[in-house]
C-alpha cells in the first residue's frame, strides 16, 4: 500500500515541477538529497500522488522505506513482497525478471542512506541499483539523507 499524499505541502512547487520534468526523459533516475526534516519523504509522496504520475503508472507505483533494513537481500525481498512475489531466500532474480516484464513502474527507495552508508552493504546495494537501472521501463527515485 502506498503512503498517503502529504496533507500540507507548501513551498516545494519548484522541486515538484523539476522532478515531474525529469519524467519526460526515457528512464528517469532521480535522487532527492538533503538533511533530515528537509521534506525529502514528503516530496517523494507528492510525486507519487501527482495526477500526471498516477495516470501514467497507476498501480505500478511503489514506495519502500529502507530504514530498518541492513542488507541487500532484505531490500530485494521487501521489493519482491511489494511486487506480489512469493517470498523466498533471495528474490533478486525474481524481482529483476518481474520488473523487466512489467509495464512502466515507479519505485521509490526512501532513506536509502540506511543501506548506502555502511561500508558492509554499499557494494551490494550499488550492484543491485545498477541492475535496476538496466531496466529501461523502471523509474527509480531514491531519497537519501545527506548533510
Ligand atoms: N512541503 C512541505 N510543506 C509542509 N510541511 C512539510 C513539507 N515537507 C515536509 N513537511 C513536514 O516536515 C516534516 C519533515 O518532512 P519529511 O518529508 O519527513 O522530511 P525528510 O524526509 O527530509 O526527513 C514532516 O512533518 C512533514 O510533514
Ligand atoms: Mg524522510
mmCIF file of N, CA, C and O in Angstrom, residues 65-110:
data_model
loop_
_atom_site.group_PDB
_atom_site.id
_atom_site.type_symbol
_atom_site.label_atom_id
_atom_site.label_comp_id
_atom_site.label_asym_id
_atom_site.label_seq_id
_atom_site.Cartn_x
_atom_site.Cartn_y
_atom_site.Cartn_z
ATOM 1 N N UNK A 65 10.344 2.234 2.339
ATOM 2 C CA UNK A 65 11.170 2.907 3.345
ATOM 3 C C UNK A 65 12.289 1.948 3.720
ATOM 4 O O UNK A 65 12.032 0.837 4.165
ATOM 5 N N UNK A 66 13.506 2.392 3.499
ATOM 6 C CA UNK A 66 14.646 1.486 3.728
ATOM 7 C C UNK A 66 15.144 1.524 5.159
ATOM 8 O O UNK A 66 16.016 0.719 5.520
ATOM 9 N N UNK A 67 14.628 2.438 5.985
ATOM 10 C CA UNK A 67 15.118 2.453 7.374
ATOM 11 C C UNK A 67 14.738 1.134 8.045
ATOM 12 O O UNK A 67 13.636 0.628 7.865
ATOM 13 N N UNK A 68 15.691 0.596 8.763
ATOM 14 C CA UNK A 68 15.458 -0.692 9.407
ATOM 15 C C UNK A 68 16.035 -1.844 8.603
ATOM 16 O O UNK A 68 16.223 -2.931 9.137
ATOM 17 N N UNK A 69 16.329 -1.612 7.323
ATOM 18 C CA UNK A 69 16.931 -2.683 6.510
ATOM 19 C C UNK A 69 18.444 -2.655 6.680
ATOM 20 O O UNK A 69 19.035 -1.590 6.855
ATOM 21 N N UNK A 70 19.061 -3.836 6.615
ATOM 22 C CA UNK A 70 20.521 -3.849 6.794
ATOM 23 C C UNK A 70 21.278 -4.500 5.638
ATOM 24 O O UNK A 70 22.483 -4.311 5.519
ATOM 25 N N UNK A 71 20.573 -5.267 4.812
ATOM 26 C CA UNK A 71 21.292 -5.937 3.715
ATOM 27 C C UNK A 71 20.532 -5.802 2.407
ATOM 28 O O UNK A 71 19.336 -5.492 2.389
ATOM 29 N N UNK A 72 21.249 -6.076 1.324
ATOM 30 C CA UNK A 72 20.640 -6.048 0.001
ATOM 31 C C UNK A 72 19.516 -7.063 -0.097
ATOM 32 O O UNK A 72 18.456 -6.781 -0.671
ATOM 33 N N UNK A 73 19.733 -8.252 0.457
ATOM 34 C CA UNK A 73 18.711 -9.297 0.362
ATOM 35 C C UNK A 73 17.419 -8.841 1.044
ATOM 36 O O UNK A 73 16.321 -9.063 0.534
ATOM 37 N N UNK A 74 17.559 -8.173 2.185
ATOM 38 C CA UNK A 74 16.360 -7.648 2.857
ATOM 39 C C UNK A 74 15.637 -6.655 1.962
ATOM 40 O O UNK A 74 14.410 -6.683 1.845
ATOM 41 N N UNK A 75 16.392 -5.780 1.324
ATOM 42 C CA UNK A 75 15.785 -4.796 0.424
ATOM 43 C C UNK A 75 15.088 -5.497 -0.737
ATOM 44 O O UNK A 75 13.920 -5.225 -1.049
ATOM 45 N N UNK A 76 15.822 -6.412 -1.373
ATOM 46 C CA UNK A 76 15.271 -7.128 -2.526
ATOM 47 C C UNK A 76 13.979 -7.848 -2.139
ATOM 48 O O UNK A 76 12.986 -7.811 -2.875
ATOM 49 N N UNK A 77 13.992 -8.478 -0.969
ATOM 50 C CA UNK A 77 12.822 -9.255 -0.570
ATOM 51 C C UNK A 77 11.625 -8.360 -0.247
ATOM 52 O O UNK A 77 10.484 -8.734 -0.513
ATOM 53 N N UNK A 78 11.897 -7.176 0.269
ATOM 54 C CA UNK A 78 10.794 -6.234 0.509
ATOM 55 C C UNK A 78 10.243 -5.734 -0.825
ATOM 56 O O UNK A 78 9.023 -5.638 -1.024
ATOM 57 N N UNK A 79 11.145 -5.439 -1.755
ATOM 58 C CA UNK A 79 10.683 -5.021 -3.091
ATOM 59 C C UNK A 79 9.828 -6.138 -3.683
ATOM 60 O O UNK A 79 8.733 -5.911 -4.202
ATOM 61 N N UNK A 80 10.320 -7.365 -3.561
ATOM 62 C CA UNK A 80 9.581 -8.521 -4.080
ATOM 63 C C UNK A 80 8.202 -8.638 -3.461
ATOM 64 O O UNK A 80 7.210 -8.891 -4.155
ATOM 65 N N UNK A 81 8.127 -8.433 -2.143
ATOM 66 C CA UNK A 81 6.832 -8.521 -1.459
ATOM 67 C C UNK A 81 5.885 -7.457 -2.002
ATOM 68 O O UNK A 81 4.699 -7.721 -2.242
ATOM 69 N N UNK A 82 6.392 -6.247 -2.217
ATOM 70 C CA UNK A 82 5.546 -5.186 -2.780
ATOM 71 C C UNK A 82 5.046 -5.558 -4.175
ATOM 72 O O UNK A 82 3.948 -5.193 -4.571
ATOM 73 N N UNK A 83 5.900 -6.253 -4.910
ATOM 74 C CA UNK A 83 5.515 -6.632 -6.281
ATOM 75 C C UNK A 83 4.591 -7.843 -6.284
ATOM 76 O O UNK A 83 4.115 -8.264 -7.331
ATOM 77 N N UNK A 84 4.381 -8.420 -5.107
ATOM 78 C CA UNK A 84 3.476 -9.564 -5.008
ATOM 79 C C UNK A 84 4.147 -10.887 -5.299
ATOM 80 O O UNK A 84 3.476 -11.886 -5.579
ATOM 81 N N UNK A 85 5.480 -10.918 -5.230
ATOM 82 C CA UNK A 85 6.195 -12.177 -5.475
ATOM 83 C C UNK A 85 6.120 -13.056 -4.229
ATOM 84 O O UNK A 85 6.056 -12.563 -3.106
ATOM 85 N N UNK A 86 6.156 -14.345 -4.474
ATOM 86 C CA UNK A 86 6.134 -15.295 -3.360
ATOM 87 C C UNK A 86 7.455 -15.164 -2.605
ATOM 88 O O UNK A 86 8.521 -15.040 -3.227
ATOM 89 N N UNK A 87 7.401 -15.207 -1.283
ATOM 90 C CA UNK A 87 8.630 -14.985 -0.521
ATOM 91 C C UNK A 87 9.612 -16.129 -0.766
ATOM 92 O O UNK A 87 9.231 -17.255 -1.064
ATOM 93 N N UNK A 88 10.882 -15.812 -0.653
ATOM 94 C CA UNK A 88 11.926 -16.807 -0.893
ATOM 95 C C UNK A 88 13.200 -16.329 -0.234
ATOM 96 O O UNK A 88 13.217 -15.280 0.405
ATOM 97 N N UNK A 89 14.253 -17.114 -0.386
ATOM 98 C CA UNK A 89 15.507 -16.786 0.291
ATOM 99 C C UNK A 89 16.127 -15.507 -0.287
ATOM 100 O O UNK A 89 16.535 -14.614 0.437
ATOM 101 N N UNK A 90 16.200 -15.460 -1.593
ATOM 102 C CA UNK A 90 16.779 -14.288 -2.247
ATOM 103 C C UNK A 90 16.015 -14.055 -3.548
ATOM 104 O O UNK A 90 16.149 -14.816 -4.503
ATOM 105 N N UNK A 91 15.221 -12.999 -3.555
ATOM 106 C CA UNK A 91 14.317 -12.768 -4.688
ATOM 107 C C UNK A 91 14.946 -11.929 -5.803
ATOM 108 O O UNK A 91 14.233 -11.452 -6.684
ATOM 109 N N UNK A 92 16.273 -11.746 -5.763
ATOM 110 C CA UNK A 92 16.914 -10.841 -6.726
ATOM 111 C C UNK A 92 16.507 -11.151 -8.170
ATOM 112 O O UNK A 92 16.027 -10.263 -8.893
ATOM 113 N N UNK A 93 16.688 -12.409 -8.567
ATOM 114 C CA UNK A 93 16.367 -12.762 -9.954
ATOM 115 C C UNK A 93 14.896 -12.531 -10.258
ATOM 116 O O UNK A 93 14.542 -11.993 -11.322
ATOM 117 N N UNK A 94 14.039 -12.941 -9.319
ATOM 118 C CA UNK A 94 12.598 -12.803 -9.498
ATOM 119 C C UNK A 94 12.189 -11.338 -9.640
ATOM 120 O O UNK A 94 11.377 -10.992 -10.495
ATOM 121 N N UNK A 95 12.766 -10.495 -8.796
ATOM 122 C CA UNK A 95 12.440 -9.059 -8.836
ATOM 123 C C UNK A 95 12.871 -8.466 -10.175
ATOM 124 O O UNK A 95 12.114 -7.740 -10.825
ATOM 125 N N UNK A 96 14.088 -8.787 -10.601
ATOM 126 C CA UNK A 96 14.596 -8.213 -11.853
ATOM 127 C C UNK A 96 13.773 -8.700 -13.045
ATOM 128 O O UNK A 96 13.439 -7.923 -13.948
ATOM 129 N N UNK A 97 13.419 -9.990 -13.021
ATOM 130 C CA UNK A 97 12.620 -10.536 -14.115
ATOM 131 C C UNK A 97 11.241 -9.882 -14.139
ATOM 132 O O UNK A 97 10.758 -9.449 -15.173
ATOM 133 N N UNK A 98 10.640 -9.783 -12.952
ATOM 134 C CA UNK A 98 9.301 -9.199 -12.855
ATOM 135 C C UNK A 98 9.304 -7.760 -13.383
ATOM 136 O O UNK A 98 8.459 -7.380 -14.197
ATOM 137 N N UNK A 99 10.272 -6.962 -12.909
ATOM 138 C CA UNK A 99 10.297 -5.551 -13.313
ATOM 139 C C UNK A 99 10.601 -5.402 -14.798
ATOM 140 O O UNK A 99 10.102 -4.494 -15.457
ATOM 141 N N UNK A 100 11.426 -6.298 -15.334
ATOM 142 C CA UNK A 100 11.765 -6.218 -16.762
ATOM 143 C C UNK A 100 10.551 -6.475 -17.638
ATOM 144 O O UNK A 100 10.444 -5.933 -18.740
ATOM 145 N N UNK A 101 9.639 -7.313 -17.139
ATOM 146 C CA UNK A 101 8.453 -7.656 -17.934
ATOM 147 C C UNK A 101 7.255 -6.783 -17.606
ATOM 148 O O UNK A 101 6.241 -6.852 -18.297
ATOM 149 N N UNK A 102 7.364 -5.982 -16.553
ATOM 150 C CA UNK A 102 6.220 -5.177 -16.103
ATOM 151 C C UNK A 102 6.092 -3.920 -16.957
ATOM 152 O O UNK A 102 7.058 -3.474 -17.568
ATOM 153 N N UNK A 103 4.879 -3.350 -17.002
ATOM 154 C CA UNK A 103 4.748 -2.038 -17.631
ATOM 155 C C UNK A 103 5.509 -1.003 -16.813
ATOM 156 O O UNK A 103 5.998 -1.325 -15.732
ATOM 157 N N UNK A 104 5.594 0.220 -17.336
ATOM 158 C CA UNK A 104 6.344 1.276 -16.654
ATOM 159 C C UNK A 104 6.033 1.299 -15.160
ATOM 160 O O UNK A 104 4.879 1.366 -14.759
ATOM 161 N N UNK A 105 7.073 1.229 -14.379
ATOM 162 C CA UNK A 105 6.939 1.126 -12.930
ATOM 163 C C UNK A 105 7.764 2.219 -12.264
ATOM 164 O O UNK A 105 8.866 2.535 -12.718
ATOM 165 N N UNK A 106 7.195 2.789 -11.221
ATOM 166 C CA UNK A 106 7.917 3.794 -10.436
ATOM 167 C C UNK A 106 8.237 3.214 -9.067
ATOM 168 O O UNK A 106 7.340 2.823 -8.322
ATOM 169 N N UNK A 107 9.518 3.146 -8.776
ATOM 170 C CA UNK A 107 9.963 2.593 -7.497
ATOM 171 C C UNK A 107 10.689 3.683 -6.717
ATOM 172 O O UNK A 107 11.675 4.255 -7.195
ATOM 173 N N UNK A 108 10.173 3.974 -5.526
ATOM 174 C CA UNK A 108 10.831 4.941 -4.645
ATOM 175 C C UNK A 108 11.515 4.184 -3.518
ATOM 176 O O UNK A 108 10.879 3.374 -2.831
ATOM 177 N N UNK A 109 12.804 4.429 -3.359
ATOM 178 C CA UNK A 109 13.538 3.863 -2.217
ATOM 179 C C UNK A 109 13.903 5.029 -1.308
ATOM 180 O O UNK A 109 14.784 5.831 -1.625
ATOM 181 N N UNK A 110 13.168 5.145 -0.209
ATOM 182 C CA UNK A 110 13.381 6.279 0.689
ATOM 183 C C UNK A 110 14.331 5.874 1.816
ATOM 184 O O UNK A 110 14.394 4.702 2.188
#
